[in-house]
XYZ file of N, CA and C in Angstrom:
768
model
N 90.824 30.875 -48.047
C 89.378 31.015 -48.138
C 88.878 30.501 -49.472
N 87.836 29.674 -49.463
C 87.191 29.266 -50.690
C 85.815 29.921 -50.740
N 85.393 30.330 -51.908
C 84.113 30.989 -52.054
C 83.461 30.533 -53.333
N 82.136 30.748 -53.444
C 81.492 30.490 -54.709
C 80.368 31.476 -54.924
N 80.028 31.707 -56.194
C 79.045 32.699 -56.569
C 77.637 32.196 -56.313
N 76.759 33.104 -55.851
C 75.366 32.791 -55.603
C 74.520 33.885 -56.213
N 73.440 33.531 -56.900
C 72.523 34.511 -57.450
C 71.127 34.178 -56.961
N 70.440 35.134 -56.334
C 69.071 34.932 -55.917
C 68.150 35.233 -57.091
N 67.416 34.229 -57.560
C 66.513 34.415 -58.690
C 65.089 34.706 -58.224
N 64.715 34.235 -57.026
C 63.434 34.566 -56.416
C 63.728 34.810 -54.945
N 62.786 35.321 -54.206
C 62.996 35.679 -52.813
C 63.341 34.441 -51.992
N 64.676 34.184 -51.830
C 65.166 33.046 -51.077
C 64.523 31.739 -51.534
N 64.213 31.671 -52.827
C 63.614 30.462 -53.369
C 64.547 29.799 -54.357
N 65.162 30.606 -55.235
C 66.095 30.034 -56.211
C 67.499 30.433 -55.834
N 68.400 29.471 -55.776
C 69.789 29.709 -55.390
C 70.668 29.121 -56.465
N 71.399 29.966 -57.183
C 72.247 29.463 -58.267
C 73.675 29.421 -57.790
N 74.284 28.244 -57.825
C 75.657 28.073 -57.378
C 76.570 28.139 -58.582
N 77.671 28.922 -58.438
C 78.606 29.065 -59.534
C 78.235 30.239 -60.400
N 79.129 30.592 -61.295
C 78.881 31.671 -62.221
C 77.998 31.160 -63.345
N 77.421 32.086 -64.113
C 76.678 31.694 -65.295
C 77.618 30.950 -66.236
N 77.024 30.129 -67.114
C 77.851 29.272 -67.952
C 78.811 30.057 -68.825
N 78.473 31.347 -69.091
C 79.349 32.162 -69.921
C 80.536 32.709 -69.134
N 80.517 32.580 -67.823
C 81.585 33.098 -66.985
C 82.819 32.195 -67.094
N 84.010 32.766 -67.014
C 85.215 31.933 -66.984
C 85.327 31.188 -65.667
N 86.113 30.120 -65.673
C 86.422 29.417 -64.434
C 87.734 29.957 -63.882
N 87.828 30.021 -62.568
C 89.013 30.574 -61.911
C 89.542 29.547 -60.928
N 90.794 29.127 -61.135
C 91.446 28.188 -60.227
C 92.491 28.971 -59.429
N 92.342 28.924 -58.108
C 93.199 29.746 -57.252
C 93.990 28.856 -56.306
N 95.231 29.225 -56.048
C 96.072 28.465 -55.134
C 97.280 27.879 -55.841
N 98.077 27.134 -55.104
C 99.300 26.533 -55.656
C 99.401 25.095 -55.169
N 98.443 24.244 -55.585
C 98.366 22.888 -55.063
C 99.312 21.903 -55.746
N 99.608 22.131 -57.019
C 100.371 21.132 -57.783
C 101.753 21.655 -58.134
N 102.768 20.800 -57.923
C 104.125 21.114 -58.376
C 104.458 20.226 -59.571
N 104.974 20.848 -60.620
C 105.418 20.094 -61.795
C 106.902 20.372 -62.021
N 107.663 19.305 -62.246
C 109.108 19.427 -62.459
C 109.497 18.622 -63.702
N 110.192 19.249 -64.621
C 110.848 18.553 -65.729
C 112.358 18.753 -65.549
N 113.079 17.722 -65.141
C 114.522 17.868 -64.936
C 115.253 18.079 -66.265
N 116.436 18.653 -66.239
C 117.238 18.767 -67.460
C 117.478 17.405 -68.097
N 117.469 17.388 -69.426
C 117.761 16.185 -70.221
C 116.743 15.054 -70.033
N 115.574 15.349 -69.469
C 114.536 14.318 -69.339
C 113.739 14.207 -70.637
N 113.050 13.096 -70.826
C 112.345 12.788 -72.066
C 110.996 13.502 -72.103
N 110.897 14.573 -72.883
C 109.669 15.351 -72.922
C 108.532 14.594 -73.596
N 108.800 13.493 -74.282
C 107.728 12.706 -74.901
C 107.078 11.755 -73.904
N 107.660 11.645 -72.713
C 107.093 10.796 -71.668
C 106.052 11.591 -70.864
N 104.925 10.950 -70.559
C 103.871 11.616 -69.784
C 104.374 12.078 -68.417
N 105.402 11.421 -67.911
C 105.961 11.798 -66.608
C 106.466 13.230 -66.612
N 106.931 13.697 -67.761
C 107.525 15.031 -67.855
C 106.654 15.976 -68.690
N 105.371 15.698 -68.669
C 104.367 16.566 -69.283
C 103.322 16.921 -68.229
N 103.003 18.197 -68.114
C 101.974 18.606 -67.157
C 100.642 18.694 -67.891
N 99.787 17.686 -67.693
C 98.476 17.654 -68.343
C 97.506 18.498 -67.517
N 97.380 19.771 -67.851
C 96.479 20.674 -67.137
C 95.033 20.371 -67.519
N 94.778 20.258 -68.813
C 93.506 19.782 -69.355
C 93.834 18.902 -70.552
N 92.812 18.339 -71.177
C 93.063 17.532 -72.363
C 93.638 18.362 -73.511
N 93.378 19.665 -73.506
C 93.820 20.527 -74.597
C 95.135 21.236 -74.308
N 95.555 21.243 -73.068
C 96.796 21.938 -72.700
C 97.679 21.013 -71.868
N 98.781 20.573 -72.482
C 99.755 19.689 -71.829
C 101.131 20.338 -72.012
N 101.690 20.855 -70.934
C 102.909 21.661 -71.009
C 104.154 20.795 -70.821
N 105.158 21.020 -71.687
C 106.459 20.376 -71.532
C 107.508 21.259 -72.203
N 108.741 20.737 -72.284
C 109.842 21.488 -72.896
C 110.878 20.504 -73.417
N 111.459 20.794 -74.569
C 112.542 19.966 -75.076
C 113.840 20.232 -74.331
N 114.957 19.797 -74.876
C 116.247 19.975 -74.211
C 116.774 21.396 -74.327
N 116.070 22.214 -75.096
C 116.452 23.613 -75.229
C 115.225 24.412 -75.658
N 115.406 25.728 -75.783
C 114.334 26.653 -76.161
C 113.218 26.653 -75.104
N 112.015 27.103 -75.517
C 110.957 27.354 -74.549
C 109.973 26.207 -74.375
N 108.968 26.449 -73.527
C 107.938 25.445 -73.294
C 106.955 25.434 -74.470
N 106.195 24.346 -74.578
C 105.168 24.262 -75.615
C 104.050 23.345 -75.149
N 102.952 23.374 -75.880
C 101.771 22.581 -75.567
C 101.763 21.353 -76.467
N 102.244 20.232 -75.948
C 102.410 19.036 -76.771
C 101.067 18.431 -77.183
N 99.977 18.878 -76.578
C 98.650 18.414 -76.991
C 98.233 19.038 -78.317
N 98.863 20.163 -78.689
C 98.456 20.861 -79.911
C 99.611 21.125 -80.875
N 100.851 20.931 -80.430
C 101.990 21.214 -81.298
C 103.124 20.251 -80.965
N 103.904 19.846 -81.965
C 104.930 18.829 -81.744
C 106.188 19.342 -81.062
N 106.400 20.635 -81.048
C 107.602 21.186 -80.449
C 107.474 22.684 -80.262
N 108.534 23.284 -79.791
C 108.557 24.718 -79.521
C 108.379 25.543 -80.798
N 107.573 26.594 -80.691
C 107.434 27.599 -81.739
C 107.484 28.970 -81.068
N 107.815 30.025 -81.808
C 107.783 31.363 -81.201
C 106.406 31.651 -80.601
N 106.418 32.288 -79.454
C 105.197 32.659 -78.730
C 104.338 31.457 -78.362
N 104.929 30.381 -77.872
C 104.131 29.247 -77.417
C 103.655 29.483 -75.987
N 102.985 28.550 -75.373
C 102.382 27.350 -75.940
C 101.026 27.662 -76.605
N 100.622 26.839 -77.562
C 99.357 27.039 -78.255
C 98.198 26.997 -77.270
N 97.208 27.854 -77.502
C 95.997 27.843 -76.683
C 96.144 28.478 -75.326
N 97.223 29.256 -75.117
C 97.438 29.891 -73.817
C 97.816 31.352 -73.982
N 97.586 32.122 -72.914
C 98.125 33.474 -72.786
C 98.427 33.708 -71.316
N 99.285 34.700 -71.031
C 99.918 34.801 -69.719
C 99.916 36.238 -69.223
N 99.939 36.383 -67.878
C 100.022 37.708 -67.265
C 100.630 37.568 -65.874
N 101.245 38.629 -65.390
C 101.682 38.670 -63.997
C 100.501 39.091 -63.129
N 100.404 38.497 -61.931
C 99.312 38.819 -61.021
C 98.727 37.555 -60.426
N 97.461 37.635 -60.007
C 96.767 36.497 -59.408
C 95.458 36.246 -60.135
N 95.039 34.978 -60.154
C 93.849 34.595 -60.909
C 92.590 35.274 -60.388
N 92.506 35.528 -59.088
C 91.311 36.166 -58.545
C 91.132 37.589 -59.071
N 92.192 38.144 -59.634
C 92.140 39.503 -60.177
C 92.261 39.501 -61.697
N 91.864 38.413 -62.345
C 92.102 38.231 -63.780
C 91.528 39.342 -64.636
N 90.397 39.946 -64.202
C 89.754 40.967 -65.037
C 90.647 42.182 -65.269
N 91.560 42.436 -64.345
C 92.378 43.648 -64.403
C 93.775 43.403 -64.962
N 94.035 42.210 -65.479
C 95.372 41.868 -65.946
C 95.485 41.993 -67.461
N 96.710 42.184 -67.933
C 96.991 42.258 -69.367
C 97.635 40.951 -69.807
N 96.940 40.164 -70.603
C 97.429 38.863 -71.034
C 98.147 38.976 -72.368
N 99.241 38.211 -72.483
C 100.083 38.236 -73.669
C 100.544 36.827 -74.013
N 101.146 36.681 -75.188
C 101.780 35.414 -75.509
C 102.937 35.176 -74.529
N 103.341 33.918 -74.399
C 104.353 33.564 -73.394
C 105.657 34.334 -73.584
N 106.154 34.414 -74.824
C 107.432 35.093 -75.059
C 107.321 36.601 -74.833
N 106.234 37.198 -75.275
C 106.054 38.639 -75.051
C 105.930 38.934 -73.569
N 105.250 38.054 -72.858
C 105.013 38.231 -71.424
C 106.315 38.372 -70.648
N 107.291 37.502 -70.900
C 108.547 37.587 -70.140
C 109.654 38.311 -70.917
N 109.273 39.012 -71.993
C 110.217 39.820 -72.786
C 111.382 38.990 -73.312
N 111.117 37.731 -73.644
C 112.104 36.795 -74.192
C 113.269 36.531 -73.229
N 112.996 36.720 -71.930
C 113.990 36.414 -70.894
C 113.315 35.509 -69.872
N 113.198 34.200 -70.146
C 112.455 33.306 -69.257
C 112.890 33.335 -67.793
N 114.195 33.473 -67.467
C 114.544 33.499 -66.043
C 113.873 34.636 -65.268
N 113.450 35.694 -65.964
C 112.816 36.817 -65.278
C 111.461 36.450 -64.681
N 110.840 35.385 -65.168
C 109.510 35.018 -64.669
C 109.589 34.170 -63.398
N 110.767 33.652 -63.068
C 110.917 32.765 -61.916
C 110.576 33.507 -60.620
N 109.800 32.839 -59.763
C 109.393 33.346 -58.441
C 108.487 34.573 -58.512
N 107.781 34.726 -59.611
C 106.805 35.805 -59.733
C 105.397 35.223 -59.866
N 104.436 35.807 -59.131
C 103.048 35.377 -59.252
C 102.556 35.644 -60.665
N 101.916 34.660 -61.261
C 101.452 34.797 -62.634
C 100.116 34.085 -62.807
N 99.488 34.356 -63.949
C 98.205 33.739 -64.292
C 98.307 33.172 -65.700
N 97.885 31.924 -65.845
C 97.811 31.267 -67.144
C 96.351 31.202 -67.565
N 96.040 31.704 -68.745
C 94.685 31.626 -69.290
C 94.634 30.521 -70.328
N 93.807 29.507 -70.071
C 93.561 28.444 -71.043
C 92.423 28.923 -71.937
N 92.765 29.331 -73.136
C 91.832 30.092 -73.967
C 90.601 29.279 -74.349
N 90.779 28.067 -74.858
C 89.633 27.282 -75.318
C 88.659 26.959 -74.197
N 89.188 26.610 -73.019
C 88.328 26.265 -71.888
C 87.895 27.481 -71.092
N 88.510 28.638 -71.340
C 88.278 29.884 -70.602
C 88.480 29.673 -69.102
N 89.685 29.186 -68.774
C 90.089 28.971 -67.393
C 91.258 29.886 -67.073
N 91.191 30.566 -65.929
C 92.306 31.366 -65.420
C 92.853 30.659 -64.181
N 94.160 30.436 -64.144
C 94.718 29.730 -63.001
C 96.029 30.348 -62.548
N 96.240 30.305 -61.226
C 97.491 30.787 -60.643
C 98.637 29.857 -61.031
N 99.797 30.452 -61.308
C 100.991 29.672 -61.637
C 102.228 30.470 -61.250
N 103.270 29.788 -60.813
C 104.532 30.450 -60.473
C 105.689 29.543 -60.866
N 106.512 30.009 -61.781
C 107.715 29.250 -62.148
C 108.711 29.324 -60.989
N 109.290 28.178 -60.647
C 110.229 28.109 -59.531
C 111.661 27.832 -59.972
N 111.845 27.394 -61.229
C 113.195 27.148 -61.747
C 113.156 27.173 -63.267
N 114.287 27.577 -63.863
C 114.415 27.596 -65.321
C 115.872 27.353 -65.688
N 116.121 26.255 -66.417
C 117.460 25.937 -66.883
C 117.699 26.611 -68.226
N 118.843 27.249 -68.383
C 119.134 27.920 -69.643
C 119.103 26.919 -70.800
N 118.829 27.422 -72.001
C 118.517 26.574 -73.159
C 119.562 25.515 -73.460
N 120.824 25.818 -73.295
C 121.876 24.876 -73.680
C 122.200 23.865 -72.582
N 121.412 23.848 -71.512
C 121.760 22.996 -70.371
C 120.694 21.944 -70.073
N 119.931 21.532 -71.074
C 119.053 20.374 -70.891
C 117.575 20.634 -70.809
N 117.141 21.900 -70.825
C 115.714 22.196 -70.902
C 114.904 21.900 -69.658
N 115.484 22.037 -68.497
C 114.731 21.818 -67.267
C 113.909 23.032 -66.864
N 112.826 22.797 -66.158
C 112.031 23.881 -65.562
C 111.069 23.282 -64.548
N 110.521 24.130 -63.701
C 109.516 23.688 -62.735
C 108.608 24.858 -62.390
N 107.407 24.508 -61.941
C 106.469 25.528 -61.454
C 105.474 24.890 -60.492
N 104.783 25.745 -59.768
C 103.626 25.337 -58.968
C 102.414 26.041 -59.563
N 101.259 25.391 -59.472
C 100.061 25.974 -60.076
C 98.808 25.526 -59.351
N 97.714 26.197 -59.667
C 96.407 25.827 -59.127
C 95.840 24.633 -59.879
N 94.907 23.960 -59.251
C 94.198 22.845 -59.866
C 92.703 23.034 -59.664
N 91.901 22.231 -60.327
C 90.452 22.302 -60.218
C 89.927 21.215 -59.301
N 89.018 21.600 -58.390
C 88.255 20.623 -57.638
C 89.014 19.842 -56.598
N 90.089 20.400 -56.045
C 90.823 19.707 -54.997
C 91.003 20.638 -53.815
N 91.481 20.108 -52.723
C 91.720 20.906 -51.527
C 92.600 22.097 -51.855
N 92.167 23.262 -51.408
C 92.923 24.477 -51.668
C 92.305 25.370 -52.717
N 91.361 24.836 -53.517
C 90.728 25.688 -54.518
C 89.832 26.695 -53.821
N 89.889 27.953 -54.194
C 89.166 28.996 -53.495
C 87.842 29.379 -54.139
N 87.683 29.070 -55.401
C 86.515 29.572 -56.116
C 85.769 28.433 -56.790
N 84.468 28.338 -56.543
C 83.628 27.410 -57.278
C 82.913 28.185 -58.364
N 83.166 27.829 -59.614
C 82.461 28.432 -60.732
C 82.039 27.321 -61.675
N 81.412 27.665 -62.768
C 80.996 26.655 -63.725
C 79.517 26.737 -64.020
N 78.952 25.649 -64.499
C 77.544 25.622 -64.861
C 76.668 25.857 -63.635
N 75.682 26.711 -63.766
C 74.814 27.049 -62.644
C 73.944 25.882 -62.215
N 73.691 25.780 -60.923
C 72.762 24.811 -60.350
C 71.656 25.606 -59.673
N 70.412 25.363 -60.022
C 69.295 26.113 -59.456
C 68.590 25.280 -58.395
N 68.382 25.865 -57.243
C 67.634 25.227 -56.166
C 66.352 26.000 -55.932
N 65.230 25.287 -55.822
C 63.931 25.920 -55.592
C 63.205 25.238 -54.452
N 62.752 26.017 -53.498
C 61.827 25.537 -52.462
C 60.499 26.246 -52.705
N 59.499 25.492 -53.075
C 58.193 26.074 -53.396
C 57.497 26.569 -52.129
N 56.572 27.497 -52.285
C 55.773 27.989 -51.158
C 55.061 26.831 -50.457
N 55.107 26.841 -49.133
C 54.416 25.872 -48.280
C 54.922 24.436 -48.440
N 56.057 24.255 -49.079
C 56.620 22.912 -49.181
C 57.276 22.521 -47.857
N 57.440 21.228 -47.636
C 57.943 20.705 -46.367
C 59.455 20.888 -46.285
N 59.900 21.823 -45.466
C 61.324 22.142 -45.364
C 62.125 21.041 -44.693
N 61.459 20.074 -44.086
C 62.185 18.980 -43.438
C 62.571 17.886 -44.421
N 62.056 17.935 -45.642
C 62.388 16.946 -46.650
C 63.685 17.325 -47.370
N 64.505 16.316 -47.683
C 65.764 16.574 -48.372
C 65.541 17.255 -49.719
N 64.420 16.968 -50.373
C 64.140 17.568 -51.677
C 63.989 19.081 -51.595
N 63.690 19.587 -50.404
C 63.495 21.023 -50.211
C 64.633 21.657 -49.417
N 65.758 20.983 -49.420
C 66.960 21.491 -48.771
C 68.099 21.475 -49.797
N 68.817 22.568 -49.913
C 69.975 22.580 -50.807
C 71.193 22.149 -50.006
N 71.599 20.892 -50.178
C 72.699 20.328 -49.397
C 74.011 20.626 -50.111
N 74.587 21.768 -49.790
C 75.788 22.257 -50.462
C 77.009 21.460 -50.023
N 77.159 21.291 -48.714
C 78.201 20.436 -48.136
C 77.554 19.647 -47.007
N 78.325 18.802 -46.328
C 77.769 18.044 -45.208
C 77.294 18.953 -44.080
N 77.843 20.163 -44.005
C 77.543 21.059 -42.889
C 76.634 22.228 -43.245
N 76.312 22.397 -44.511
C 75.474 23.529 -44.926
C 74.342 23.028 -45.817
N 73.121 23.027 -45.262
C 71.900 22.654 -45.982
C 70.948 23.841 -45.890
N 70.728 24.515 -46.981
C 69.915 25.730 -46.978
C 68.447 25.403 -47.245
N 67.564 25.944 -46.422
C 66.130 25.812 -46.638
C 65.416 27.007 -45.993
N 64.081 26.951 -46.018
C 63.282 28.037 -45.440
C 61.926 27.472 -45.026
N 61.419 27.917 -43.886
C 60.078 27.514 -43.461
C 59.042 28.350 -44.217
N 57.803 28.329 -43.766
C 56.729 29.033 -44.483
C 56.783 30.538 -44.285
N 57.671 30.992 -43.436
C 57.839 32.421 -43.211
C 59.260 32.682 -42.709
N 59.596 33.954 -42.534
C 60.925 34.371 -42.092
C 61.997 33.974 -43.106
N 63.251 34.032 -42.687
C 64.354 33.884 -43.622
C 64.862 32.465 -43.770
N 65.906 32.327 -44.593
C 66.518 31.019 -44.795
C 67.383 30.653 -43.591
N 67.660 29.351 -43.449
C 68.533 28.898 -42.374
C 69.246 27.629 -42.813
N 70.230 27.225 -42.022
C 71.053 26.050 -42.299
C 70.554 24.907 -41.431
N 69.697 24.048 -42.004
C 69.053 23.004 -41.214
C 70.039 21.922 -40.785
N 71.229 21.905 -41.344
C 72.247 20.963 -40.883
C 72.799 21.371 -39.526
N 72.656 22.638 -39.152
C 73.212 23.121 -37.890
C 72.179 23.783 -36.975
N 70.989 24.083 -37.481
C 69.967 24.759 -36.675
C 68.589 24.306 -37.134
N 67.628 24.292 -36.232
C 66.318 23.739 -36.538
C 65.371 24.744 -37.185
N 65.660 26.021 -37.066
C 64.768 27.046 -37.607
C 65.528 28.346 -37.791
N 64.849 29.310 -38.385
C 65.442 30.617 -38.627
C 65.841 31.294 -37.321
N 67.015 31.907 -37.342
C 67.478 32.734 -36.233
C 68.097 33.995 -36.806
N 68.230 35.007 -35.964
C 68.822 36.261 -36.427
C 70.216 35.993 -36.984
N 70.500 36.642 -38.121
C 71.779 36.499 -38.817
C 72.104 35.067 -39.224
N 71.124 34.339 -39.756
C 71.438 33.011 -40.275
C 71.967 33.112 -41.691
N 72.245 32.025 -42.357
C 72.340 30.648 -41.854
C 73.653 30.436 -41.102
N 73.649 29.527 -40.156
C 74.872 29.230 -39.405
C 75.981 28.780 -40.339
N 77.199 29.174 -40.013
C 78.357 28.711 -40.768
C 78.565 29.398 -42.099
N 77.879 30.530 -42.331
C 78.026 31.229 -43.606
C 78.246 32.719 -43.399
N 78.915 33.332 -44.370
C 79.019 34.785 -44.498
C 78.751 35.119 -45.956
N 78.366 36.382 -46.233
C 77.863 36.747 -47.548
C 78.420 38.091 -48.009
N 78.483 38.260 -49.320
C 78.902 39.541 -49.907
C 78.266 39.671 -51.284
N 78.012 40.895 -51.711
C 77.586 41.145 -53.074
C 78.813 41.167 -53.974
N 78.704 40.564 -55.165
C 79.822 40.544 -56.096
C 79.954 39.176 -56.737
N 81.146 38.873 -57.233
C 81.394 37.593 -57.901
C 82.520 36.853 -57.208
N 82.477 35.519 -57.273
C 83.463 34.703 -56.584
C 84.878 34.943 -57.090
N 85.015 35.237 -58.383
C 86.349 35.444 -58.937
C 87.027 36.678 -58.344
N 86.234 37.549 -57.712
C 86.774 38.767 -57.096
C 86.663 38.709 -55.577
N 86.618 37.502 -54.998
C 86.345 37.327 -53.575
C 87.302 38.089 -52.666
N 88.563 38.205 -53.075
C 89.563 38.817 -52.196
C 89.274 40.291 -51.932
N 88.487 40.924 -52.795
C 88.198 42.350 -52.650
C 86.858 42.617 -51.976
N 86.135 41.571 -51.572
C 84.786 41.727 -51.035
C 84.790 41.783 -49.510
N 83.722 42.387 -48.950
C 83.519 42.447 -47.507
C 82.401 41.489 -47.140
N 82.715 40.425 -46.396
C 81.738 39.415 -46.036
C 81.111 39.749 -44.679
N 79.807 39.469 -44.571
C 79.064 39.773 -43.357
C 77.867 38.834 -43.239
N 77.215 38.802 -42.057
C 76.002 37.980 -41.934
C 74.945 38.415 -42.952
N 74.103 37.465 -43.341
C 73.152 37.721 -44.415
C 72.222 38.887 -44.119
N 71.707 38.971 -42.884
C 70.765 40.052 -42.567
C 71.422 41.420 -42.660
N 72.677 41.513 -42.297
C 73.371 42.793 -42.449
C 73.590 43.120 -43.912
N 73.804 42.085 -44.719
C 74.035 42.313 -46.143
C 72.810 42.920 -46.814
N 71.628 42.375 -46.521
C 70.438 42.899 -47.184
C 69.654 43.900 -46.340
N 70.189 44.275 -45.149
C 69.536 45.298 -44.331
C 68.138 44.920 -43.914
N 67.897 43.644 -43.628
C 66.589 43.110 -43.229
C 65.523 43.324 -44.303
N 65.967 43.413 -45.543
C 65.060 43.510 -46.690
C 65.462 42.438 -47.698
N 65.072 41.174 -47.461
C 65.519 40.081 -48.343
C 65.173 40.293 -49.809
N 64.063 40.975 -50.080
C 63.670 41.194 -51.474
C 64.723 41.981 -52.245
N 65.528 42.742 -51.525
C 66.556 43.539 -52.201
C 67.656 42.668 -52.794
N 67.715 41.383 -52.398
C 68.739 40.486 -52.900
C 68.388 39.874 -54.251
N 67.130 39.926 -54.622
C 66.675 39.231 -55.832
C 67.385 39.771 -57.068
N 67.878 38.832 -57.896
C 68.552 39.143 -59.161
C 69.892 39.865 -58.985
N 70.480 39.757 -57.808
C 71.807 40.324 -57.590
C 72.826 39.190 -57.426
N 73.971 39.345 -58.063
C 75.044 38.367 -57.896
C 75.641 38.519 -56.507
N 75.829 37.402 -55.828
C 76.392 37.425 -54.482
C 77.345 36.246 -54.309
N 78.089 36.288 -53.224
C 79.051 35.226 -52.900
C 78.779 34.751 -51.493
N 78.683 33.438 -51.324
C 78.534 32.839 -50.011
C 79.849 32.185 -49.596
N 80.289 32.472 -48.395
C 81.484 31.814 -47.840
C 81.028 30.760 -46.852
N 81.376 29.504 -47.116
C 81.120 28.420 -46.180
C 82.298 28.362 -45.213
N 82.078 28.824 -44.004
C 83.176 29.100 -43.084
C 83.938 27.836 -42.703
N 83.235 26.795 -42.258
C 83.912 25.592 -41.772
C 84.700 24.879 -42.868
N 84.107 24.786 -44.058
C 84.767 24.136 -45.178
C 85.745 25.073 -45.883
N 85.692 26.364 -45.544
C 86.487 27.400 -46.183
C 86.300 27.367 -47.715
N 85.039 27.350 -48.110
C 84.653 27.360 -49.533
C 84.029 28.705 -49.848
């Protein structure tokens, strides 16, 4: 399931996609596999996992991993600019983050095959990660993991800078300028009365619209703990009650 945060700023007039800019970004899933074989050249980009421009993970022929974007080699409690916890990124608020060495109690093999979260401190990104192999220090410095990525198939949460959509009173809902085209299948708008609807799939408001969506109060980063339902059930046929409340919209067909 992919979800993203929605905040109603006016009565079905302003729709903010994503978390506020101060919110962290959350990358969920295990789309990318990275492998550094034993005795491979850690100075080669092939054996460096460039997660962002500020965090590029690799490992020498021995000792632990490090962030070659910020440090030339392994140091105690690496990699620079990161902290780690066991768990899942969607539950980041409830996790205890530590330096890499403290996190695995200086026994790296113990982290293999355990769900974990990597926090990229400077970018304020939380992402799922799971180590799948670890070669002991004297045997060539190999390791591998799978991790989440941003903006590709499998990502569950859309966060980031807010986008505001406004449909003014009595504006023409048939015009693209007055439709929030979120995906090819979900275009949110509203006529001069009644509730919002998905004009990509229906011509006007109907009970429990918009088509292809489900809704919950809360934040996208906590989507797994939310109860999704049709919009009218969520607000109890009182749309004004939604104003200024953080909510999450699930785009069913796209699984966003």
